[in-house]
Amino acid sequence: MTDSDEGDHGDDGGHDPHREEFHEDPVGHTRATAGMTVSELVDGYGDAGIGAAAVNEAGDVLAEMFANEDCTVFLSLAGAMVPAGMRRIVADLIRDGYVDALVTTGANLTHDAIEAIGGKHHHGRTRDPEKTPREHDEGLRDEGVDRIYNVYLPQEHFADFEGHLREEVFPALEADPDDAGSGAVSIADLTRELGRANAEVNERDDVPEGPGVAAAAYEHDVPVYCPAVQDSVLGLQAWMYAQTADFTIDALADMTELTDLAFEADDAGCLLVGGGVPKNFTLQTMLVTPRAYDYAVQVTMDPEATGGLSGASLDEARSWGKLEKDARNASVHGDATVMLPMLVAAARERVE
């Protein structure tokens, strides 16, 4: 290559090339020092690129959403968040007024109730180095221990949970029929009654662990929606109870309440933790309102390339009208047990 060739390639004959996309904004270098706060760390991520920049952007959007007093905030919670130790973070968000509606799984509500009435999840391991993975889980089966990745739960806690539902939750719902005199209840009615019972038993039995997510929602009048409740031990127990009682669940009853909440919001925002049914249920609500989400933050481990809902981008949701065209949105790809506490701590520090 001649000097002339190199000059033509590098600087267009001594002049800067015309650039539409490029704007000078040099990448900096994040600092990590003793004594810095989570918010300071997330702020520093804004100097960096790749995933760090995404975390910084998500922290900005979440903080703006939390700070907006006119914003109705929907929290979508999928995955094993309660067994993994995220229970207190979610309960505190509800108690401190940062969440106006929770959409979650029956599994999270089941495990939340187990801890509310005195059960505990325990640290475990994914495998025993002296056994095959199958032998390891067969051994746990023989010992009556259920495994959720590296978390163990003794099966007797499910028996305690069944007793809790049959003694403290279902009879109260059965005794309070709807206006038509039917025993049918909405899923939100079920979760509200579960929260009440969790709080009462937790206090009555002086359980060391806090009463949890459903109790916090009950105490602060935050609705909890569980659109796939059948896909859980909670739903299974409700079905079993209904076989011998005047009790049934109306799966469509929540739709009006949830839609009204979205319809009446001045601004609306969502924090989507994981994907699945809770994510879609939260987003699709906007399809039957004249508005869409003004803020959205997503934490997921699923890639967009799989074509599944859990990895679908928030920009794709914009094409459906689930997000406003000018909505602030950000996605973080990573383990929610790592990312959720970081984002919440950073956002709360900025707001408070």
mmCIF file of C-alpha atoms in Angstrom:
data_model
loop_
_atom_site.group_PDB
_atom_site.id
_atom_site.type_symbol
_atom_site.label_atom_id
_atom_site.label_comp_id
_atom_site.label_asym_id
_atom_site.label_seq_id
_atom_site.Cartn_x
_atom_site.Cartn_y
_atom_site.Cartn_z
ATOM 1 C CA MET A 1 0.000 0.000 0.000
ATOM 2 C CA THR A 2 1.400 3.442 -0.953
ATOM 3 C CA ASP A 3 1.331 6.458 1.301
ATOM 4 C CA SER A 4 -1.306 7.913 -1.015
ATOM 5 C CA ASP A 5 -3.487 4.795 -0.691
ATOM 6 C CA GLU A 6 -3.179 4.848 3.096
ATOM 7 C CA GLY A 7 -4.096 8.502 3.256
ATOM 8 C CA ASP A 8 -7.175 8.043 1.080
ATOM 9 C CA HIS A 9 -8.358 5.123 3.251
ATOM 10 C CA GLY A 10 -7.686 6.690 6.606
ATOM 11 C CA ASP A 11 -8.775 10.284 6.398
ATOM 12 C CA ASP A 12 -10.336 10.929 2.992
ATOM 13 C CA GLY A 13 -7.454 13.067 1.763
ATOM 14 C CA GLY A 14 -6.887 14.823 5.074
ATOM 15 C CA HIS A 15 -10.558 15.494 5.877
ATOM 16 C CA ASP A 16 -12.737 13.650 8.380
ATOM 17 C CA PRO A 17 -15.229 11.332 6.670
ATOM 18 C CA HIS A 18 -18.919 12.201 6.771
ATOM 19 C CA ARG A 19 -20.520 10.134 9.548
ATOM 20 C CA GLU A 20 -24.229 9.944 10.261
ATOM 21 C CA GLU A 21 -24.133 7.359 13.067
ATOM 22 C CA PHE A 22 -20.868 8.175 14.796
ATOM 23 C CA HIS A 23 -20.765 10.802 17.525
ATOM 24 C CA GLU A 24 -17.638 11.276 19.576
ATOM 25 C CA ASP A 25 -18.219 9.693 22.962
ATOM 26 C CA PRO A 26 -15.056 7.893 24.105
ATOM 27 C CA VAL A 27 -15.397 4.750 26.212
ATOM 28 C CA GLY A 28 -14.137 5.310 29.733
ATOM 29 C CA HIS A 29 -12.985 2.843 32.327
ATOM 30 C CA THR A 30 -15.138 1.808 35.246
ATOM 31 C CA ARG A 31 -13.708 2.084 38.724
ATOM 32 C CA ALA A 32 -14.253 -0.411 41.529
ATOM 33 C CA THR A 33 -13.064 0.905 44.867
ATOM 34 C CA ALA A 34 -13.559 0.120 48.522
ATOM 35 C CA GLY A 35 -16.526 1.868 50.040
ATOM 36 C CA MET A 36 -18.321 2.777 46.806
ATOM 37 C CA THR A 37 -22.085 2.302 46.725
ATOM 38 C CA VAL A 38 -24.027 0.122 44.295
ATOM 39 C CA SER A 39 -25.385 3.264 42.645
ATOM 40 C CA GLU A 40 -21.864 4.595 42.160
ATOM 41 C CA LEU A 41 -20.842 1.309 40.557
ATOM 42 C CA VAL A 42 -23.822 1.297 38.197
ATOM 43 C CA ASP A 43 -23.155 4.952 37.359
ATOM 44 C CA GLY A 44 -19.590 3.986 36.514
ATOM 45 C CA TYR A 45 -20.835 1.292 34.181
ATOM 46 C CA GLY A 46 -22.013 4.135 31.960
ATOM 47 C CA ASP A 47 -18.373 4.812 31.044
ATOM 48 C CA ALA A 48 -17.965 1.240 29.786
ATOM 49 C CA GLY A 49 -19.510 -0.784 26.970
ATOM 50 C CA ILE A 50 -21.250 -4.106 26.241
ATOM 51 C CA GLY A 51 -23.210 -5.441 29.247
ATOM 52 C CA ALA A 52 -22.046 -2.760 31.653
ATOM 53 C CA ALA A 53 -23.568 -0.038 29.492
ATOM 54 C CA ALA A 54 -26.861 -1.962 29.385
ATOM 55 C CA VAL A 55 -26.929 -2.245 33.191
ATOM 56 C CA ASN A 56 -26.281 1.499 33.481
ATOM 57 C CA GLU A 57 -29.113 2.300 31.098
ATOM 58 C CA ALA A 58 -31.493 -0.050 32.930
ATOM 59 C CA GLY A 59 -30.571 1.591 36.228
ATOM 60 C CA ASP A 60 -31.379 5.008 34.757
ATOM 61 C CA VAL A 61 -34.761 3.908 33.423
ATOM 62 C CA LEU A 62 -35.722 2.115 36.635
ATOM 63 C CA ALA A 63 -34.757 5.099 38.782
ATOM 64 C CA GLU A 64 -36.793 7.465 36.607
ATOM 65 C CA MET A 65 -39.758 5.075 36.761
ATOM 66 C CA PHE A 66 -39.575 4.777 40.562
ATOM 67 C CA ALA A 67 -39.194 8.549 40.969
ATOM 68 C CA ASN A 68 -42.272 9.312 38.865
ATOM 69 C CA GLU A 69 -45.088 9.619 41.415
ATOM 70 C CA ASP A 70 -47.664 9.548 38.620
ATOM 71 C CA CYS A 71 -46.375 6.212 37.284
ATOM 72 C CA THR A 72 -48.267 2.979 37.948
ATOM 73 C CA VAL A 73 -45.605 0.276 38.240
ATOM 74 C CA PHE A 74 -46.218 -3.348 37.267
ATOM 75 C CA LEU A 75 -43.693 -5.942 38.458
ATOM 76 C CA SER A 76 -43.538 -9.215 36.533
ATOM 77 C CA LEU A 77 -41.715 -11.966 38.423
ATOM 78 C CA ALA A 78 -40.958 -15.330 36.820
ATOM 79 C CA GLY A 79 -38.440 -18.037 37.648
ATOM 80 C CA ALA A 80 -37.439 -19.404 41.037
ATOM 81 C CA MET A 81 -36.940 -15.985 42.586
ATOM 82 C CA VAL A 82 -38.300 -16.799 46.039
ATOM 83 C CA PRO A 83 -36.385 -20.085 46.514
ATOM 84 C CA ALA A 84 -33.231 -18.336 45.293
ATOM 85 C CA GLY A 85 -33.414 -15.660 47.980
ATOM 86 C CA MET A 86 -35.066 -12.683 46.237
ATOM 87 C CA ARG A 87 -38.161 -12.721 48.465
ATOM 88 C CA ARG A 88 -37.206 -9.816 50.724
ATOM 89 C CA ILE A 89 -36.267 -7.544 47.795
ATOM 90 C CA VAL A 90 -39.704 -7.972 46.225
ATOM 91 C CA ALA A 91 -41.560 -7.628 49.536
ATOM 92 C CA ASP A 92 -39.640 -4.443 50.371
ATOM 93 C CA LEU A 93 -40.423 -2.919 46.974
ATOM 94 C CA ILE A 94 -44.113 -3.507 47.662
ATOM 95 C CA ARG A 95 -43.991 -2.241 51.253
ATOM 96 C CA ASP A 96 -42.093 0.889 50.285
ATOM 97 C CA GLY A 97 -44.581 1.849 47.593
ATOM 98 C CA TYR A 98 -42.573 1.102 44.456
ATOM 99 C CA VAL A 99 -44.952 -1.535 43.062
ATOM 100 C CA ASP A 100 -48.636 -1.076 42.239
ATOM 101 C CA ALA A 101 -49.329 -4.557 40.847
ATOM 102 C CA LEU A 102 -47.448 -7.859 40.910
ATOM 103 C CA VAL A 103 -47.743 -10.538 38.240
ATOM 104 C CA THR A 104 -45.999 -13.758 39.213
ATOM 105 C CA THR A 105 -46.088 -17.536 39.176
ATOM 106 C CA GLY A 106 -47.904 -19.938 41.441
ATOM 107 C CA ALA A 107 -44.519 -21.446 42.264
ATOM 108 C CA ASN A 108 -43.187 -18.188 43.699
ATOM 109 C CA LEU A 109 -46.370 -17.769 45.747
ATOM 110 C CA THR A 110 -46.092 -21.353 46.976
ATOM 111 C CA HIS A 111 -42.512 -20.947 48.145
ATOM 112 C CA ASP A 112 -43.308 -17.531 49.606
ATOM 113 C CA ALA A 113 -46.065 -19.064 51.743
ATOM 114 C CA ILE A 114 -43.833 -21.948 52.829
ATOM 115 C CA GLU A 115 -41.361 -19.468 54.316
ATOM 116 C CA ALA A 116 -44.137 -17.325 55.802
ATOM 117 C CA ILE A 117 -45.417 -20.252 57.874
ATOM 118 C CA GLY A 118 -41.993 -21.401 59.067
ATOM 119 C CA GLY A 119 -40.383 -23.465 56.308
ATOM 120 C CA LYS A 120 -36.964 -22.710 54.876
ATOM 121 C CA HIS A 121 -35.084 -23.328 51.665
ATOM 122 C CA HIS A 122 -31.530 -24.555 52.089
ATOM 123 C CA HIS A 123 -28.218 -24.312 50.291
ATOM 124 C CA GLY A 124 -27.531 -27.434 48.271
ATOM 125 C CA ARG A 125 -25.460 -28.504 45.301
ATOM 126 C CA THR A 126 -26.198 -29.426 41.733
ATOM 127 C CA ARG A 127 -24.291 -32.692 41.924
ATOM 128 C CA ASP A 128 -22.191 -34.943 44.122
ATOM 129 C CA PRO A 129 -18.686 -35.436 42.643
ATOM 130 C CA GLU A 130 -18.787 -39.087 43.702
ATOM 131 C CA LYS A 131 -22.075 -39.798 41.906
ATOM 132 C CA THR A 132 -23.544 -39.330 38.481
ATOM 133 C CA PRO A 133 -26.055 -36.468 38.216
ATOM 134 C CA ARG A 134 -28.854 -39.017 38.054
ATOM 135 C CA GLU A 135 -27.619 -40.874 41.153
ATOM 136 C CA HIS A 136 -27.381 -37.568 42.999
ATOM 137 C CA ASP A 137 -31.027 -36.688 42.318
ATOM 138 C CA GLU A 138 -32.179 -40.261 42.961
ATOM 139 C CA GLY A 139 -30.558 -39.965 46.392
ATOM 140 C CA LEU A 140 -32.389 -36.712 47.071
ATOM 141 C CA ARG A 141 -35.625 -38.404 46.014
ATOM 142 C CA ASP A 142 -35.015 -41.181 48.547
ATOM 143 C CA GLU A 143 -34.324 -38.586 51.248
ATOM 144 C CA GLY A 144 -37.490 -36.616 50.475
ATOM 145 C CA VAL A 145 -35.668 -33.496 49.319
ATOM 146 C CA ASP A 146 -36.628 -31.457 46.242
ATOM 147 C CA ARG A 147 -33.863 -29.677 44.321
ATOM 148 C CA ILE A 148 -34.136 -26.305 42.579
ATOM 149 C CA TYR A 149 -30.698 -25.976 40.953
ATOM 150 C CA ASN A 150 -28.464 -25.512 44.035
ATOM 151 C CA VAL A 151 -31.313 -24.997 46.514
ATOM 152 C CA TYR A 152 -32.906 -27.815 48.540
ATOM 153 C CA LEU A 153 -36.405 -27.966 50.012
ATOM 154 C CA PRO A 154 -37.565 -30.820 52.294
ATOM 155 C CA GLN A 155 -40.839 -32.243 50.989
ATOM 156 C CA GLU A 156 -42.579 -32.047 54.360
ATOM 157 C CA HIS A 157 -42.860 -28.301 53.825
ATOM 158 C CA PHE A 158 -45.333 -28.982 51.017
ATOM 159 C CA ALA A 159 -47.497 -30.972 53.453
ATOM 160 C CA ASP A 160 -47.407 -27.994 55.830
ATOM 161 C CA PHE A 161 -48.367 -25.735 52.920
ATOM 162 C CA GLU A 162 -51.325 -27.966 52.059
ATOM 163 C CA GLY A 163 -52.523 -27.784 55.651
ATOM 164 C CA HIS A 164 -52.123 -24.016 55.613
ATOM 165 C CA LEU A 165 -54.301 -23.698 52.514
ATOM 166 C CA ARG A 166 -56.995 -26.071 53.779
ATOM 167 C CA GLU A 167 -57.163 -24.561 57.251
ATOM 168 C CA GLU A 168 -56.433 -20.867 56.727
ATOM 169 C CA VAL A 169 -57.098 -19.944 53.099
ATOM 170 C CA PHE A 170 -59.649 -22.019 51.171
ATOM 171 C CA PRO A 171 -62.421 -22.099 53.836
ATOM 172 C CA ALA A 172 -62.442 -18.297 54.044
ATOM 173 C CA LEU A 173 -62.858 -18.067 50.271
ATOM 174 C CA GLU A 174 -65.566 -20.714 50.212
ATOM 175 C CA ALA A 175 -67.480 -18.868 52.930
ATOM 176 C CA ASP A 176 -67.438 -15.605 50.981
ATOM 177 C CA PRO A 177 -69.293 -16.176 47.707
ATOM 178 C CA ASP A 178 -69.504 -13.525 45.014
ATOM 179 C CA ASP A 179 -72.508 -11.281 44.375
ATOM 180 C CA ALA A 180 -74.215 -14.011 42.396
ATOM 181 C CA GLY A 181 -73.913 -16.419 45.307
ATOM 182 C CA SER A 182 -71.379 -18.544 43.476
ATOM 183 C CA GLY A 183 -68.320 -20.041 45.094
ATOM 184 C CA ALA A 184 -66.183 -18.851 42.182
ATOM 185 C CA VAL A 185 -63.331 -16.510 43.144
ATOM 186 C CA SER A 186 -60.798 -14.623 41.076
ATOM 187 C CA ILE A 187 -57.135 -15.539 41.220
ATOM 188 C CA ALA A 188 -56.475 -12.114 42.749
ATOM 189 C CA ASP A 189 -58.992 -12.995 45.498
ATOM 190 C CA LEU A 190 -57.058 -16.204 46.118
ATOM 191 C CA THR A 191 -53.688 -14.447 46.337
ATOM 192 C CA ARG A 192 -55.146 -11.720 48.555
ATOM 193 C CA GLU A 193 -56.515 -14.316 50.971
ATOM 194 C CA LEU A 194 -53.194 -16.177 50.839
ATOM 195 C CA GLY A 195 -51.389 -12.964 51.806
ATOM 196 C CA ARG A 196 -53.764 -12.363 54.710
ATOM 197 C CA ALA A 197 -53.307 -15.907 56.006
ATOM 198 C CA ASN A 198 -49.528 -15.771 55.584
ATOM 199 C CA ALA A 199 -49.355 -12.556 57.615
ATOM 200 C CA GLU A 200 -51.620 -13.845 60.391
ATOM 201 C CA VAL A 201 -49.909 -17.212 60.789
ATOM 202 C CA ASN A 202 -46.468 -15.604 60.586
ATOM 203 C CA GLU A 203 -47.322 -13.264 63.462
ATOM 204 C CA ARG A 204 -49.285 -15.821 65.462
ATOM 205 C CA ASP A 205 -46.535 -18.431 65.347
ATOM 206 C CA ASP A 206 -43.746 -15.860 65.745
ATOM 207 C CA VAL A 207 -41.935 -17.127 62.642
ATOM 208 C CA PRO A 208 -38.376 -15.713 62.479
ATOM 209 C CA GLU A 209 -38.578 -15.118 58.722
ATOM 210 C CA GLY A 210 -40.761 -12.233 57.534
ATOM 211 C CA PRO A 211 -44.288 -12.824 56.212
ATOM 212 C CA GLY A 212 -43.116 -12.222 52.630
ATOM 213 C CA VAL A 213 -44.393 -11.076 49.284
ATOM 214 C CA ALA A 214 -48.101 -11.979 49.323
ATOM 215 C CA ALA A 215 -48.445 -10.640 52.874
ATOM 216 C CA ALA A 216 -46.821 -7.333 51.911
ATOM 217 C CA ALA A 217 -49.175 -7.058 48.944
ATOM 218 C CA TYR A 218 -52.200 -7.777 51.152
ATOM 219 C CA GLU A 219 -51.134 -5.267 53.791
ATOM 220 C CA HIS A 220 -50.573 -2.507 51.227
ATOM 221 C CA ASP A 221 -53.523 -3.262 48.954
ATOM 222 C CA VAL A 222 -51.345 -4.251 45.993
ATOM 223 C CA PRO A 223 -53.070 -6.799 43.729
ATOM 224 C CA VAL A 224 -51.209 -10.008 42.913
ATOM 225 C CA TYR A 225 -52.070 -11.671 39.610
ATOM 226 C CA CYS A 226 -51.099 -15.241 38.862
ATOM 227 C CA PRO A 227 -52.408 -16.044 35.356
ATOM 228 C CA ALA A 228 -51.004 -19.582 35.276
ATOM 229 C CA VAL A 229 -51.832 -20.555 38.839
ATOM 230 C CA GLN A 230 -52.776 -24.063 37.665
ATOM 231 C CA ASP A 231 -49.097 -24.617 36.865
ATOM 232 C CA SER A 232 -48.043 -24.847 40.516
ATOM 233 C CA VAL A 233 -48.584 -26.663 43.784
ATOM 234 C CA LEU A 234 -50.868 -23.793 44.793
ATOM 235 C CA GLY A 235 -53.080 -24.435 41.767
ATOM 236 C CA LEU A 236 -52.912 -28.179 42.242
ATOM 237 C CA GLN A 237 -54.086 -27.855 45.836
ATOM 238 C CA ALA A 238 -56.895 -25.496 44.801
ATOM 239 C CA TRP A 239 -58.076 -28.069 42.268
ATOM 240 C CA MET A 240 -57.936 -30.870 44.852
ATOM 241 C CA TYR A 241 -59.908 -28.814 47.366
ATOM 242 C CA ALA A 242 -62.536 -28.018 44.728
ATOM 243 C CA GLN A 243 -63.264 -31.727 44.257
ATOM 244 C CA THR A 244 -65.097 -31.865 47.591
ATOM 245 C CA ALA A 245 -66.071 -28.223 48.210
ATOM 246 C CA ASP A 246 -68.191 -25.511 46.631
ATOM 247 C CA PHE A 247 -65.112 -23.722 45.415
ATOM 248 C CA THR A 248 -63.809 -22.814 41.984
ATOM 249 C CA ILE A 249 -61.539 -20.213 40.425
ATOM 250 C CA ASP A 250 -62.624 -17.856 37.666
ATOM 251 C CA ALA A 251 -59.507 -17.467 35.533
ATOM 252 C CA LEU A 252 -60.922 -14.508 33.571
ATOM 253 C CA ALA A 253 -62.120 -12.440 36.527
ATOM 254 C CA ASP A 254 -58.798 -10.630 36.963
ATOM 255 C CA MET A 255 -58.794 -9.222 33.453
ATOM 256 C CA THR A 256 -61.179 -6.349 34.207
ATOM 257 C CA GLU A 257 -59.357 -5.282 37.362
ATOM 258 C CA LEU A 258 -55.944 -5.409 35.713
ATOM 259 C CA THR A 259 -57.114 -3.595 32.596
ATOM 260 C CA ASP A 260 -58.782 -0.885 34.682
ATOM 261 C CA LEU A 261 -55.530 -0.348 36.571
ATOM 262 C CA ALA A 262 -53.643 0.150 33.308
ATOM 263 C CA PHE A 263 -56.425 2.225 31.754
ATOM 264 C CA GLU A 264 -56.542 4.680 34.673
ATOM 265 C CA ALA A 265 -52.761 5.135 34.961
ATOM 266 C CA ASP A 266 -51.349 8.593 34.192
ATOM 267 C CA ASP A 267 -48.018 6.985 33.293
ATOM 268 C CA ALA A 268 -47.237 3.269 33.304
ATOM 269 C CA GLY A 269 -44.037 1.319 33.769
ATOM 270 C CA CYS A 270 -43.030 -2.306 34.089
ATOM 271 C CA LEU A 271 -40.098 -4.195 35.553
ATOM 272 C CA LEU A 272 -39.975 -7.615 33.887
ATOM 273 C CA VAL A 273 -37.925 -10.201 35.770
ATOM 274 C CA GLY A 274 -37.656 -13.290 33.597
ATOM 275 C CA GLY A 275 -40.161 -14.104 30.899
ATOM 276 C CA GLY A 276 -42.896 -16.656 30.436
ATOM 277 C CA VAL A 277 -46.539 -16.081 31.252
ATOM 278 C CA PRO A 278 -45.981 -13.236 33.775
ATOM 279 C CA LYS A 279 -44.079 -11.168 31.202
ATOM 280 C CA ASN A 280 -46.677 -11.594 28.478
ATOM 281 C CA PHE A 281 -49.620 -11.091 30.839
ATOM 282 C CA THR A 282 -48.079 -7.820 32.007
ATOM 283 C CA LEU A 283 -47.340 -6.544 28.506
ATOM 284 C CA GLN A 284 -50.541 -7.683 26.799
ATOM 285 C CA THR A 285 -52.677 -5.645 29.190
ATOM 286 C CA MET A 286 -51.822 -2.571 27.129
ATOM 287 C CA LEU A 287 -53.377 -4.078 24.011
ATOM 288 C CA VAL A 288 -56.885 -3.278 25.278
ATOM 289 C CA THR A 289 -56.177 0.227 26.538
ATOM 290 C CA PRO A 290 -55.636 3.452 24.573
ATOM 291 C CA ARG A 291 -52.159 3.747 26.070
ATOM 292 C CA ALA A 292 -48.914 1.785 26.408
ATOM 293 C CA TYR A 293 -45.984 1.555 28.814
ATOM 294 C CA ASP A 294 -43.891 4.697 29.212
ATOM 295 C CA TYR A 295 -41.072 2.799 30.938
ATOM 296 C CA ALA A 296 -39.912 -0.797 30.698
ATOM 297 C CA VAL A 297 -36.914 -2.645 32.131
ATOM 298 C CA GLN A 298 -36.313 -6.296 31.336
ATOM 299 C CA VAL A 299 -33.956 -8.781 33.006
ATOM 300 C CA THR A 300 -33.647 -12.055 31.122
ATOM 301 C CA MET A 301 -31.164 -14.787 30.282
ATOM 302 C CA ASP A 302 -32.916 -15.813 27.085
ATOM 303 C CA PRO A 303 -31.508 -14.642 23.751
ATOM 304 C CA GLU A 304 -33.706 -13.016 21.162
ATOM 305 C CA ALA A 305 -32.529 -15.488 18.509
ATOM 306 C CA THR A 306 -34.584 -18.357 19.965
ATOM 307 C CA GLY A 307 -37.787 -16.616 18.897
ATOM 308 C CA GLY A 308 -39.399 -17.144 22.291
ATOM 309 C CA LEU A 309 -41.321 -14.584 24.302
ATOM 310 C CA SER A 310 -38.878 -14.701 27.202
ATOM 311 C CA GLY A 311 -36.037 -13.398 25.039
ATOM 312 C CA ALA A 312 -38.115 -11.081 22.885
ATOM 313 C CA SER A 313 -36.808 -7.531 22.870
ATOM 314 C CA LEU A 314 -38.767 -4.621 24.265
ATOM 315 C CA ASP A 315 -38.442 -2.970 20.871
ATOM 316 C CA GLU A 316 -40.457 -5.863 19.477
ATOM 317 C CA ALA A 317 -43.087 -5.145 22.148
ATOM 318 C CA ARG A 318 -43.168 -1.572 20.870
ATOM 319 C CA SER A 319 -44.244 -2.857 17.444
ATOM 320 C CA TRP A 320 -47.314 -4.403 19.105
ATOM 321 C CA GLY A 321 -48.256 -1.188 20.847
ATOM 322 C CA LYS A 322 -47.295 -2.485 24.274
ATOM 323 C CA LEU A 323 -44.726 0.303 24.679
ATOM 324 C CA GLU A 324 -45.167 3.908 23.672
ATOM 325 C CA LYS A 325 -43.083 4.915 20.662
ATOM 326 C CA ASP A 326 -41.050 7.253 22.863
ATOM 327 C CA ALA A 327 -40.965 4.923 25.894
ATOM 328 C CA ARG A 328 -37.720 4.622 27.815
ATOM 329 C CA ASN A 329 -36.742 0.973 27.870
ATOM 330 C CA ALA A 330 -33.676 -1.135 28.590
ATOM 331 C CA SER A 331 -32.855 -4.833 28.645
ATOM 332 C CA VAL A 332 -30.229 -6.600 30.737
ATOM 333 C CA HIS A 333 -29.199 -10.132 29.846
ATOM 334 C CA GLY A 334 -28.012 -12.010 32.894
ATOM 335 C CA ASP A 335 -28.944 -13.975 35.994
ATOM 336 C CA ALA A 336 -31.801 -12.153 37.729
ATOM 337 C CA THR A 337 -30.500 -13.207 41.147
ATOM 338 C CA VAL A 338 -27.441 -11.067 40.379
ATOM 339 C CA MET A 339 -28.985 -8.291 38.303
ATOM 340 C CA LEU A 340 -32.220 -7.593 40.185
ATOM 341 C CA PRO A 341 -30.616 -6.669 43.537
ATOM 342 C CA MET A 342 -28.051 -4.492 41.756
ATOM 343 C CA LEU A 343 -30.634 -2.582 39.725
ATOM 344 C CA VAL A 344 -33.055 -2.167 42.622
ATOM 345 C CA ALA A 345 -30.341 -0.984 45.013
ATOM 346 C CA ALA A 346 -28.990 1.502 42.482
ATOM 347 C CA ALA A 347 -32.426 2.854 41.601
ATOM 348 C CA ARG A 348 -33.542 3.145 45.207
ATOM 349 C CA GLU A 349 -30.345 4.931 46.196
ATOM 350 C CA ARG A 350 -30.919 7.542 43.503
ATOM 351 C CA VAL A 351 -34.583 8.045 44.409
ATOM 352 C CA GLU A 352 -34.226 8.017 48.178
#
